[in-house]
Short mmCIF file of C-alpha atoms in Angstrom, two decimals:
data_model
loop_
_atom_site.label_atom_id
_atom_site.label_comp_id
_atom_site.label_asym_id
_atom_site.label_seq_id
_atom_site.Cartn_x
_atom_site.Cartn_y
_atom_site.Cartn_z
CA MET A 1 29.99 3.33 -17.68
CA LYS A 2 29.41 6.17 -20.13
CA ILE A 3 25.65 6.59 -20.27
CA THR A 4 23.22 8.51 -22.44
CA ILE A 5 19.77 9.09 -20.96
CA ILE A 6 17.01 9.55 -23.50
CA GLY A 7 13.92 11.05 -21.90
CA ALA A 8 13.88 13.41 -18.92
CA GLY A 9 10.53 12.52 -17.39
CA ASN A 10 10.06 10.79 -14.02
CA VAL A 11 11.93 7.59 -14.85
CA GLY A 12 14.77 9.24 -16.81
CA THR A 13 15.30 11.83 -14.10
CA HIS A 14 15.36 9.40 -11.17
CA LEU A 15 17.57 6.90 -13.01
CA GLY A 16 19.92 9.59 -14.31
CA LYS A 17 20.42 11.18 -10.91
CA ARG A 18 20.94 7.84 -9.21
CA LEU A 19 23.47 6.66 -11.80
CA PHE A 20 25.34 9.97 -11.51
CA GLU A 21 25.36 9.80 -7.70
CA LYS A 22 26.80 6.31 -7.90
CA GLY A 23 29.74 7.51 -10.00
CA HIS A 24 28.70 6.82 -13.57
CA GLU A 25 29.42 9.30 -16.32
CA ILE A 26 26.25 10.67 -17.91
CA VAL A 27 27.45 12.03 -21.24
CA GLU A 28 24.22 13.25 -22.81
CA VAL A 29 20.61 13.79 -21.78
CA PHE A 30 17.96 13.99 -24.47
CA SER A 31 14.50 15.47 -24.19
CA ARG A 32 12.37 16.97 -26.97
CA VAL A 33 11.72 19.79 -24.51
CA PRO A 34 15.02 21.72 -24.30
CA ALA A 35 14.30 23.03 -20.77
CA LYS A 36 13.73 19.48 -19.48
CA ALA A 37 16.91 18.18 -21.13
CA GLU A 38 18.88 21.05 -19.58
CA LEU A 39 17.33 20.67 -16.15
CA LEU A 40 18.42 17.05 -15.85
CA ALA A 41 21.69 17.51 -17.79
CA ASN A 42 22.76 20.24 -15.37
CA GLN A 43 22.10 17.98 -12.39
CA VAL A 44 24.20 15.12 -13.76
CA GLY A 45 27.02 17.01 -15.51
CA ALA A 46 25.87 16.01 -18.99
CA ARG A 47 25.34 17.75 -22.32
CA ALA A 48 21.69 18.58 -23.04
CA VAL A 49 20.35 17.50 -26.43
CA SER A 50 16.88 18.24 -27.78
CA ALA A 51 17.10 16.75 -31.30
CA LEU A 52 17.94 13.07 -31.63
CA SER A 53 20.10 13.80 -34.69
CA GLU A 54 22.39 15.85 -32.42
CA LEU A 55 23.27 12.91 -30.17
CA GLY A 56 27.02 13.06 -30.54
CA GLU A 57 29.23 11.18 -28.14
CA THR A 58 29.26 7.43 -28.22
CA ALA A 59 28.03 6.00 -24.95
CA ASP A 60 28.43 2.48 -23.59
CA ILE A 61 24.67 2.32 -23.09
CA TYR A 62 21.62 4.26 -24.26
CA ILE A 63 18.81 4.20 -21.72
CA LEU A 64 15.44 4.94 -23.34
CA ALA A 65 13.06 6.32 -20.72
CA VAL A 66 10.41 7.54 -23.14
CA LYS A 67 6.70 6.79 -23.59
CA ASP A 68 5.93 3.22 -24.67
CA ASP A 69 4.73 4.20 -28.12
CA ALA A 70 7.86 6.30 -28.78
CA ILE A 71 10.45 3.60 -27.94
CA GLU A 72 10.81 2.15 -31.40
CA ALA A 73 11.00 5.47 -33.26
CA VAL A 74 13.57 6.81 -30.80
CA ALA A 75 15.68 3.65 -31.07
CA ALA A 76 15.62 3.99 -34.87
CA ALA A 77 16.87 7.57 -34.64
CA ILE A 78 20.05 6.81 -32.68
CA SER A 79 22.73 7.30 -35.36
CA VAL A 80 25.44 5.22 -33.71
CA ASP A 81 26.77 1.94 -35.05
CA ASN A 82 25.12 -0.94 -33.20
CA PRO A 83 24.46 0.87 -29.90
CA PHE A 84 23.67 -1.01 -26.68
CA ILE A 85 20.09 0.14 -26.14
CA VAL A 86 17.80 -0.64 -23.22
CA HIS A 87 14.34 0.63 -22.43
CA THR A 88 12.67 1.12 -19.07
CA SER A 89 9.10 0.12 -19.85
CA GLY A 90 7.15 -2.57 -18.04
CA ALA A 91 4.68 -3.01 -20.85
CA THR A 92 6.86 -3.20 -23.98
CA PRO A 93 8.69 -6.29 -25.27
CA SER A 94 12.48 -5.96 -25.57
CA THR A 95 12.20 -7.18 -29.15
CA VAL A 96 10.92 -3.80 -30.38
CA LEU A 97 14.60 -2.82 -30.16
CA SER A 98 15.89 -5.76 -32.23
CA ALA A 99 15.60 -4.01 -35.60
CA HIS A 100 17.92 -1.24 -34.43
CA SER A 101 20.73 -3.07 -32.70
CA SER A 102 22.07 -6.55 -32.12
CA GLN A 103 22.56 -5.74 -28.43
CA TYR A 104 19.53 -4.62 -26.51
CA GLY A 105 17.75 -5.16 -23.26
CA ILE A 106 15.55 -3.96 -20.44
CA PHE A 107 16.34 -1.78 -17.44
CA TYR A 108 12.99 -1.64 -15.66
CA PRO A 109 12.70 -0.19 -12.16
CA LEU A 110 9.46 -1.69 -10.82
CA GLN A 111 8.21 1.36 -8.99
CA THR A 112 5.94 4.38 -9.42
CA PHE A 113 7.96 7.59 -9.46
CA SER A 114 6.99 11.15 -8.59
CA ILE A 115 9.05 14.03 -9.89
CA ASP A 116 9.05 15.77 -6.49
CA LYS A 117 9.92 12.76 -4.34
CA SER A 118 13.14 10.77 -4.13
CA ALA A 119 12.98 7.14 -5.22
CA ASP A 120 13.75 4.20 -2.93
CA PHE A 121 16.48 2.50 -4.98
CA GLU A 122 17.48 0.60 -1.86
CA LYS A 123 14.13 -1.22 -1.93
CA LEU A 124 12.72 -1.28 -5.45
CA PRO A 125 13.30 -4.31 -7.65
CA MET A 126 15.36 -3.52 -10.74
CA CYS A 127 14.33 -5.92 -13.50
CA VAL A 128 16.99 -6.50 -16.15
CA TYR A 129 17.13 -8.51 -19.33
CA ALA A 130 19.46 -8.55 -22.33
CA ASN A 131 19.53 -10.54 -25.53
CA ASN A 132 23.05 -11.87 -25.04
CA SER A 133 25.16 -12.83 -22.07
CA THR A 134 27.94 -10.27 -22.65
CA VAL A 135 25.63 -7.26 -22.45
CA LEU A 136 23.51 -8.93 -19.76
CA LYS A 137 26.58 -9.08 -17.53
CA LYS A 138 27.29 -5.36 -18.12
CA LEU A 139 23.66 -4.49 -17.46
CA LYS A 140 23.53 -6.50 -14.23
CA ASN A 141 26.67 -4.77 -12.99
CA LEU A 142 25.16 -1.40 -13.82
CA ALA A 143 21.93 -2.30 -12.03
CA GLN A 144 23.77 -3.63 -8.98
CA SER A 145 25.77 -0.43 -8.73
CA ILE A 146 22.58 1.57 -8.03
CA CYS A 147 20.24 -0.95 -6.46
CA PRO A 148 20.65 -4.00 -4.18
CA ASN A 149 17.61 -5.84 -5.57
CA VAL A 150 18.33 -6.87 -9.14
CA TYR A 151 16.28 -9.55 -10.87
CA GLU A 152 16.73 -11.11 -14.28
CA ILE A 153 13.22 -11.03 -15.76
CA ASN A 154 12.41 -12.06 -19.32
CA ASP A 155 9.80 -10.44 -21.55
CA LYS A 156 7.06 -12.91 -20.66
CA GLU A 157 7.63 -12.54 -16.92
CA ARG A 158 7.81 -8.76 -17.18
CA ALA A 159 4.51 -8.66 -19.05
CA ILE A 160 2.88 -10.62 -16.22
CA LEU A 161 4.46 -8.43 -13.56
CA HIS A 162 3.14 -5.41 -15.43
CA VAL A 163 -0.44 -6.72 -15.48
CA CYS A 164 -0.18 -7.38 -11.75
CA ALA A 165 1.36 -3.93 -11.16
CA VAL A 166 -1.76 -2.49 -12.78
CA PHE A 167 -3.89 -4.41 -10.24
CA VAL A 168 -1.91 -3.40 -7.14
CA ASN A 169 -1.02 0.16 -8.17
CA ASN A 170 -3.44 1.62 -10.76
CA PHE A 171 -6.53 -0.22 -9.54
CA THR A 172 -5.75 0.16 -5.85
CA ASN A 173 -5.21 3.88 -6.36
CA HIS A 174 -8.52 4.06 -8.18
CA LEU A 175 -10.28 2.44 -5.20
CA PHE A 176 -8.72 5.13 -3.01
CA ALA A 177 -9.97 7.76 -5.48
CA VAL A 178 -13.49 6.24 -5.39
CA ALA A 179 -13.54 6.37 -1.58
CA GLU A 180 -12.16 9.91 -1.64
CA ASP A 181 -14.83 11.00 -4.11
CA ILE A 182 -17.70 9.52 -2.08
CA LEU A 183 -16.37 10.84 1.22
CA THR A 184 -15.79 14.35 -0.15
CA LYS A 185 -19.31 14.48 -1.58
CA GLU A 186 -20.65 13.42 1.82
CA ASN A 187 -18.57 16.03 3.71
CA LEU A 188 -16.26 13.40 5.16
CA THR A 189 -12.58 12.82 4.39
CA LEU A 190 -10.30 10.01 3.23
CA HIS A 191 -8.01 11.08 6.06
CA LEU A 192 -10.16 8.97 8.40
CA LEU A 193 -9.34 5.84 6.39
CA LYS A 194 -5.59 6.31 6.02
CA PRO A 195 -4.59 4.27 9.09
CA LEU A 196 -6.82 1.48 7.74
CA ILE A 197 -5.17 1.71 4.32
CA GLN A 198 -1.69 1.52 5.83
CA GLU A 199 -2.66 -1.47 7.96
CA THR A 200 -4.13 -3.24 4.90
CA VAL A 201 -0.65 -3.03 3.38
CA ASN A 202 1.16 -3.92 6.59
CA LYS A 203 -0.80 -7.15 6.90
CA ILE A 204 0.41 -8.55 3.58
CA GLN A 205 4.04 -8.12 4.62
CA GLN A 206 3.69 -11.17 6.83
CA HIS A 207 0.75 -13.11 5.42
CA PRO A 208 -0.75 -14.09 2.07
CA ALA A 209 -3.32 -11.49 1.01
CA LYS A 210 -5.99 -14.15 0.57
CA ALA A 211 -5.62 -15.20 4.21
CA MET A 212 -6.11 -11.57 5.31
CA GLN A 213 -9.45 -11.10 3.51
CA THR A 214 -12.27 -9.83 5.71
CA GLY A 215 -15.50 -7.89 5.20
CA PRO A 216 -19.14 -8.48 4.33
CA ALA A 217 -18.60 -10.16 0.95
CA PHE A 218 -16.05 -12.55 2.45
CA ARG A 219 -18.31 -13.38 5.41
CA GLY A 220 -21.31 -13.81 3.14
CA ASP A 221 -23.08 -11.04 5.04
CA VAL A 222 -25.74 -10.51 2.35
CA GLN A 223 -27.66 -7.88 4.33
CA THR A 224 -24.68 -5.55 4.61
CA VAL A 225 -23.71 -6.06 0.96
CA GLU A 226 -27.29 -5.19 -0.05
CA ARG A 227 -27.30 -2.10 2.16
CA HIS A 228 -24.03 -0.94 0.58
CA LEU A 229 -25.35 -1.57 -2.94
CA ASP A 230 -28.47 0.45 -2.07
CA PHE A 231 -26.36 3.36 -0.89
CA LEU A 232 -24.30 3.15 -4.11
CA GLU A 233 -27.41 3.46 -6.34
CA GLN A 234 -26.46 7.14 -6.71
CA TYR A 235 -22.98 6.14 -7.98
CA PRO A 236 -23.70 3.50 -10.67
CA ASP A 237 -20.05 3.29 -11.74
CA TYR A 238 -18.91 2.57 -8.17
CA GLN A 239 -21.85 0.24 -7.59
CA LEU A 240 -20.65 -1.92 -10.48
CA ILE A 241 -17.12 -2.03 -9.02
CA TYR A 242 -18.60 -2.99 -5.64
CA ARG A 243 -20.69 -5.75 -7.19
CA VAL A 244 -17.90 -7.24 -9.32
CA LEU A 245 -15.30 -7.22 -6.55
CA SER A 246 -17.74 -8.59 -3.97
CA GLU A 247 -18.68 -11.43 -6.30
CA SER A 248 -15.03 -12.22 -6.91
CA ILE A 249 -14.29 -12.21 -3.16
CA GLY A 250 -17.26 -14.50 -2.50
CA ARG A 251 -16.13 -17.01 -5.14
CA MET B 1 -14.84 3.56 34.30
CA LYS B 2 -16.08 0.09 35.21
CA ILE B 3 -16.31 -1.76 31.92
CA THR B 4 -17.77 -5.05 30.74
CA ILE B 5 -16.42 -6.37 27.46
CA ILE B 6 -18.80 -8.64 25.57
CA GLY B 7 -16.96 -10.59 22.88
CA ALA B 8 -13.33 -11.69 23.00
CA GLY B 9 -12.49 -11.65 19.30
CA ASN B 10 -10.09 -9.23 17.62
CA VAL B 11 -11.93 -6.04 18.50
CA GLY B 12 -12.88 -7.04 22.03
CA THR B 13 -9.37 -8.20 22.79
CA HIS B 14 -7.59 -5.11 21.46
CA LEU B 15 -10.06 -2.71 23.08
CA GLY B 16 -10.08 -4.60 26.38
CA LYS B 17 -6.31 -4.65 26.63
CA ARG B 18 -5.95 -0.99 25.68
CA LEU B 19 -8.61 0.12 28.18
CA PHE B 20 -6.96 -1.95 30.91
CA GLU B 21 -3.50 -0.54 30.09
CA LYS B 22 -4.89 2.97 30.33
CA GLY B 23 -6.17 2.35 33.86
CA HIS B 24 -9.80 1.38 33.42
CA GLU B 25 -11.35 -1.40 35.46
CA ILE B 26 -12.53 -4.29 33.31
CA VAL B 27 -15.00 -6.08 35.53
CA GLU B 28 -16.21 -8.89 33.28
CA VAL B 29 -15.33 -10.40 29.91
CA PHE B 30 -17.93 -12.45 28.09
CA SER B 31 -17.37 -14.95 25.31
CA ARG B 32 -19.52 -17.95 24.41
CA VAL B 33 -16.23 -19.85 24.22
CA PRO B 34 -15.05 -20.21 27.84
CA ALA B 35 -11.36 -20.46 26.85
CA LYS B 36 -11.56 -17.19 24.93
CA ALA B 37 -13.34 -15.41 27.77
CA GLU B 38 -10.69 -16.63 30.21
CA LEU B 39 -7.77 -15.75 27.94
CA LEU B 40 -8.78 -12.11 27.72
CA ALA B 41 -10.15 -11.91 31.28
CA ASN B 42 -6.80 -13.09 32.65
CA GLN B 43 -4.96 -10.39 30.70
CA VAL B 44 -7.16 -7.58 31.98
CA GLY B 45 -7.84 -8.71 35.56
CA ALA B 46 -11.52 -9.41 34.88
CA ARG B 47 -13.98 -12.21 35.65
CA ALA B 48 -14.60 -14.55 32.71
CA VAL B 49 -18.23 -15.22 31.82
CA SER B 50 -19.46 -17.62 29.15
CA ALA B 51 -23.24 -17.39 29.57
CA LEU B 52 -24.90 -14.00 29.22
CA SER B 53 -27.26 -14.82 32.08
CA GLU B 54 -24.23 -15.00 34.39
CA LEU B 55 -23.21 -11.40 33.79
CA GLY B 56 -23.26 -10.21 37.36
CA GLU B 57 -21.58 -6.98 38.31
CA THR B 58 -23.05 -3.72 37.16
CA ALA B 59 -20.67 -1.89 34.87
CA ASP B 60 -20.73 1.78 33.85
CA ILE B 61 -20.60 0.68 30.23
CA TYR B 62 -21.17 -2.56 28.27
CA ILE B 63 -19.06 -2.74 25.13
CA LEU B 64 -20.51 -5.18 22.61
CA ALA B 65 -17.74 -6.43 20.32
CA VAL B 66 -19.72 -9.27 18.76
CA LYS B 67 -20.71 -10.15 15.21
CA ASP B 68 -23.09 -7.69 13.57
CA ASP B 69 -26.00 -10.12 13.48
CA ALA B 70 -25.59 -10.98 17.20
CA ILE B 71 -25.62 -7.40 18.52
CA GLU B 72 -29.34 -7.14 19.09
CA ALA B 73 -29.77 -10.53 20.72
CA VAL B 74 -26.83 -9.95 23.04
CA ALA B 75 -28.11 -6.49 24.00
CA ALA B 76 -31.48 -8.06 24.82
CA ALA B 77 -29.82 -10.60 27.09
CA ILE B 78 -28.08 -8.11 29.39
CA SER B 79 -30.16 -8.39 32.54
CA VAL B 80 -29.24 -5.04 34.03
CA ASP B 81 -31.64 -2.15 34.48
CA ASN B 82 -31.13 0.36 31.62
CA PRO B 83 -27.45 -0.39 30.94
CA PHE B 84 -25.24 2.01 28.97
CA ILE B 85 -24.59 -0.18 25.92
CA VAL B 86 -22.34 0.60 22.96
CA HIS B 87 -21.40 -1.57 20.03
CA THR B 88 -18.22 -1.52 17.95
CA SER B 89 -19.60 -2.27 14.48
CA GLY B 90 -19.10 -0.08 11.44
CA ALA B 91 -22.04 -1.57 9.62
CA THR B 92 -24.82 -1.59 12.20
CA PRO B 93 -27.04 1.37 13.15
CA SER B 94 -26.91 2.41 16.79
CA THR B 95 -30.70 2.19 16.89
CA VAL B 96 -30.68 -1.62 17.07
CA LEU B 97 -29.82 -1.00 20.74
CA SER B 98 -32.75 1.35 21.40
CA ALA B 99 -35.21 -1.36 22.37
CA HIS B 100 -32.90 -2.51 25.16
CA SER B 101 -31.79 0.69 26.81
CA SER B 102 -32.48 4.42 26.80
CA GLN B 103 -28.72 5.12 26.75
CA TYR B 104 -26.77 3.63 23.94
CA GLY B 105 -24.11 4.48 21.44
CA ILE B 106 -21.20 3.51 19.22
CA PHE B 107 -17.56 2.90 20.06
CA TYR B 108 -16.09 2.09 16.64
CA PRO B 109 -12.33 1.85 16.11
CA LEU B 110 -11.92 2.35 12.36
CA GLN B 111 -9.17 -0.17 11.81
CA THR B 112 -8.58 -3.78 10.81
CA PHE B 113 -7.25 -5.80 13.73
CA SER B 114 -5.18 -8.97 13.81
CA ILE B 115 -5.14 -11.12 16.89
CA ASP B 116 -1.33 -11.49 16.75
CA LYS B 117 -0.42 -7.86 16.14
CA SER B 118 -0.75 -4.85 18.43
CA ALA B 119 -3.14 -2.11 17.31
CA ASP B 120 -2.09 1.46 16.57
CA PHE B 121 -4.42 3.28 18.97
CA GLU B 122 -2.19 6.36 18.65
CA LYS B 123 -3.20 6.65 14.98
CA LEU B 124 -6.56 5.00 14.38
CA PRO B 125 -9.71 7.14 14.37
CA MET B 126 -12.11 6.23 17.17
CA CYS B 127 -15.63 7.01 16.02
CA VAL B 128 -18.10 7.66 18.82
CA TYR B 129 -21.79 8.41 18.97
CA ALA B 130 -24.38 8.36 21.71
CA ASN B 131 -28.08 9.07 21.80
CA ASN B 132 -27.88 11.71 24.51
CA SER B 133 -25.35 14.30 25.52
CA THR B 134 -24.72 12.95 29.02
CA VAL B 135 -23.56 9.54 27.85
CA LEU B 136 -21.86 11.06 24.80
CA LYS B 137 -19.64 13.06 27.11
CA LYS B 138 -18.73 9.94 29.11
CA LEU B 139 -18.06 8.02 25.92
CA LYS B 140 -15.84 10.75 24.47
CA ASN B 141 -13.82 10.86 27.67
CA LEU B 142 -13.42 7.10 27.56
CA ALA B 143 -12.32 7.23 23.90
CA GLN B 144 -9.87 10.08 24.52
CA SER B 145 -8.30 8.13 27.36
CA ILE B 146 -7.13 5.43 24.94
CA CYS B 147 -6.81 7.26 21.63
CA PRO B 148 -5.84 10.80 20.53
CA ASN B 149 -8.05 10.79 17.42
CA VAL B 150 -11.67 10.76 18.50
CA TYR B 151 -14.44 11.75 16.09
CA GLU B 152 -18.14 12.16 16.70
CA ILE B 153 -19.73 10.29 13.81
CA ASN B 154 -23.47 9.71 13.47
CA ASP B 155 -25.12 6.59 12.05
CA LYS B 156 -25.42 7.97 8.52
CA GLU B 157 -21.80 9.09 8.39
CA ARG B 158 -20.59 5.81 9.85
CA ALA B 159 -22.53 3.84 7.22
CA ILE B 160 -20.77 5.84 4.48
CA LEU B 161 -17.37 5.40 6.11
CA HIS B 162 -18.05 1.69 6.27
CA VAL B 163 -18.85 1.42 2.54
CA CYS B 164 -15.63 3.31 1.81
CA ALA B 165 -13.67 1.11 4.22
CA VAL B 166 -14.84 -1.86 2.14
CA PHE B 167 -13.37 -0.19 -0.96
CA VAL B 168 -10.00 0.72 0.56
CA ASN B 169 -9.52 -2.35 2.75
CA ASN B 170 -11.52 -5.38 1.52
CA PHE B 171 -11.33 -4.57 -2.18
CA THR B 172 -7.72 -3.39 -2.10
CA ASN B 173 -6.74 -6.57 -0.29
CA HIS B 174 -8.60 -8.59 -2.90
CA LEU B 175 -6.59 -6.88 -5.67
CA PHE B 176 -3.43 -7.91 -3.79
CA ALA B 177 -4.81 -11.46 -3.59
CA VAL B 178 -5.55 -11.46 -7.34
CA ALA B 179 -1.99 -10.34 -8.13
CA GLU B 180 -0.60 -12.90 -5.69
CA ASP B 181 -2.66 -15.67 -7.29
CA ILE B 182 -1.55 -14.81 -10.83
CA LEU B 183 2.10 -14.37 -9.86
CA THR B 184 2.20 -17.63 -7.90
CA LYS B 185 0.67 -19.56 -10.79
CA GLU B 186 3.32 -18.02 -13.08
CA ASN B 187 6.18 -18.87 -10.70
CA LEU B 188 6.70 -15.26 -9.72
CA THR B 189 6.04 -13.61 -6.36
CA LEU B 190 4.06 -10.70 -4.95
CA HIS B 191 7.23 -9.82 -3.07
CA LEU B 192 8.45 -8.04 -6.22
CA LEU B 193 5.46 -5.69 -6.08
CA LYS B 194 5.58 -4.79 -2.39
CA PRO B 195 7.71 -1.63 -2.78
CA LEU B 196 5.24 -0.50 -5.46
CA ILE B 197 2.29 -1.20 -3.15
CA GLN B 198 3.88 0.78 -0.32
CA GLU B 199 4.63 3.71 -2.63
CA THR B 200 1.02 3.68 -3.91
CA VAL B 201 -0.06 4.31 -0.34
CA ASN B 202 2.72 6.83 0.38
CA LYS B 203 1.61 8.98 -2.54
CA ILE B 204 -1.89 9.56 -1.19
CA GLN B 205 -0.50 10.90 2.08
CA GLN B 206 0.37 14.14 0.30
CA HIS B 207 -1.86 14.24 -2.76
CA PRO B 208 -5.47 13.44 -3.75
CA ALA B 209 -5.64 9.86 -5.06
CA LYS B 210 -7.25 11.01 -8.29
CA ALA B 211 -4.26 13.25 -9.06
CA MET B 212 -1.92 10.27 -8.54
CA GLN B 213 -3.64 8.01 -11.10
CA THR B 214 -1.33 6.54 -13.75
CA GLY B 215 -1.29 3.48 -15.98
CA PRO B 216 -2.59 2.34 -19.36
CA ALA B 217 -6.32 2.88 -18.70
CA PHE B 218 -5.63 6.40 -17.45
CA ARG B 219 -3.39 7.24 -20.40
CA GLY B 220 -5.89 5.75 -22.85
CA ASP B 221 -3.20 3.27 -23.97
CA VAL B 222 -5.67 0.94 -25.68
CA GLN B 223 -2.98 -1.43 -27.01
CA THR B 224 -1.62 -2.22 -23.55
CA VAL B 225 -5.11 -2.61 -22.08
CA GLU B 226 -5.98 -5.04 -24.89
CA ARG B 227 -2.75 -7.01 -24.35
CA HIS B 228 -3.54 -7.27 -20.63
CA LEU B 229 -7.11 -8.39 -21.33
CA ASP B 230 -5.78 -11.04 -23.72
CA PHE B 231 -3.44 -12.36 -21.06
CA LEU B 232 -6.33 -12.45 -18.57
CA GLU B 233 -8.50 -14.64 -20.87
CA GLN B 234 -7.37 -17.58 -18.74
CA TYR B 235 -8.66 -15.82 -15.58
CA PRO B 236 -12.21 -14.69 -16.56
CA ASP B 237 -13.01 -13.48 -13.04
CA TYR B 238 -9.90 -11.24 -12.97
CA GLN B 239 -10.46 -10.16 -16.55
CA LEU B 240 -13.86 -8.78 -15.55
CA ILE B 241 -12.31 -6.87 -12.65
CA TYR B 242 -9.65 -5.48 -15.00
CA ARG B 243 -12.30 -4.41 -17.50
CA VAL B 244 -14.63 -2.75 -14.99
CA LEU B 245 -11.87 -0.88 -13.15
CA SER B 246 -10.18 0.24 -16.39
CA GLU B 247 -13.48 1.56 -17.70
CA SER B 248 -14.09 3.42 -14.46
CA ILE B 249 -10.57 4.93 -14.56
CA GLY B 250 -11.04 6.01 -18.17
CA ARG B 251 -14.34 7.73 -17.44
#
């Protein structure tokens, strides 16, 4: 397919490179920052564009990998007759695109990307949706060409997945940051807990998370919970997290 | 060393087997449940004991791998003159052993064990402590014989590590359980989020967790946070967790 990538951040870069590697033609790469547009464009043999009005060639699909609150404005600025537009956001309904095209959809890789680290397209779930069956078929084919795990996920389901992604990624990472902060202040290191963290994840590969729950709150070991809360007096923010999560575990 | 293992649960079993594999002599295995004592004893060539008063042979070290609130009572029941006793708990001060022996310490593998899964002694940190340098040296040698990562950790440090282990293991697992509960009720599956969970952990191998934080609360994306809180109205317990963690991230 002839593809235009709009946005050269983490998602746009990883998707663009993967699509190019798998033989698709990337015609244009847009970023407001000319250097970013050029950096990605050069890697995928595309023309770099840094003003939306300069988008020239007609592509089979426009992939919008921009910030959530920019999706609609960017879609409005594509001066092509009824383009096939998809966005890559977990949090945004597909319908924000409906005013700008009669053929639109979602191309959402459910993963957290880092600019300096290659993405595991062999493992991540690619969530696709389109508002009619003709473009859905094209989109599924495109997804399957870069990724073995393709799921058709509607707006409602994607919204729920996104809430849950916040729990398992954003909140989990914050718990790691809390532990790291406490340990650093106490001249210890999170390094000591990394095998435990990995094992916590390993366990849920085979078993339901609920069945793997352990610890003082789960056992109802009130003495230990109280001792931990006492220690956390000096970190009121973390003490509240400890209290709320312990109460939820004990429920 | 001649070793007696007291407690044949997860920790006792994994430690006992590892010590045996590495050439130590396990003389006796105690469990209140005769079948459990025998199961482990048979695997490590030891005598099974199911009443503390029957502990017969004198060992060089008594490893107490029993529940936190049983440690003191079990230590009191060892009818040997001034035994070298260690316990394996993250949460309990070493000093609970001081009334029962003049040589005592800690032998704490900082990991979560499953009875059906082998433990990664090559990676886990073994935290040791003893109340005098003679037994500390013995204990360090014992730890190093089964584990390359041995750390001398005092009671205060171990208490802090234990609080932080609750954050990164118990609380993280609970977040997985919350996501699993929501997804199951909505006819989706946590399976879709497992690559994301693994990548969340991969990222902190190289970078501080705080630097890896992303998501709506971190970005100050109030609209998305509000939409998520609205969805969570039906799960008040999870809504509170979402609120408290988002506020802490935004701080």
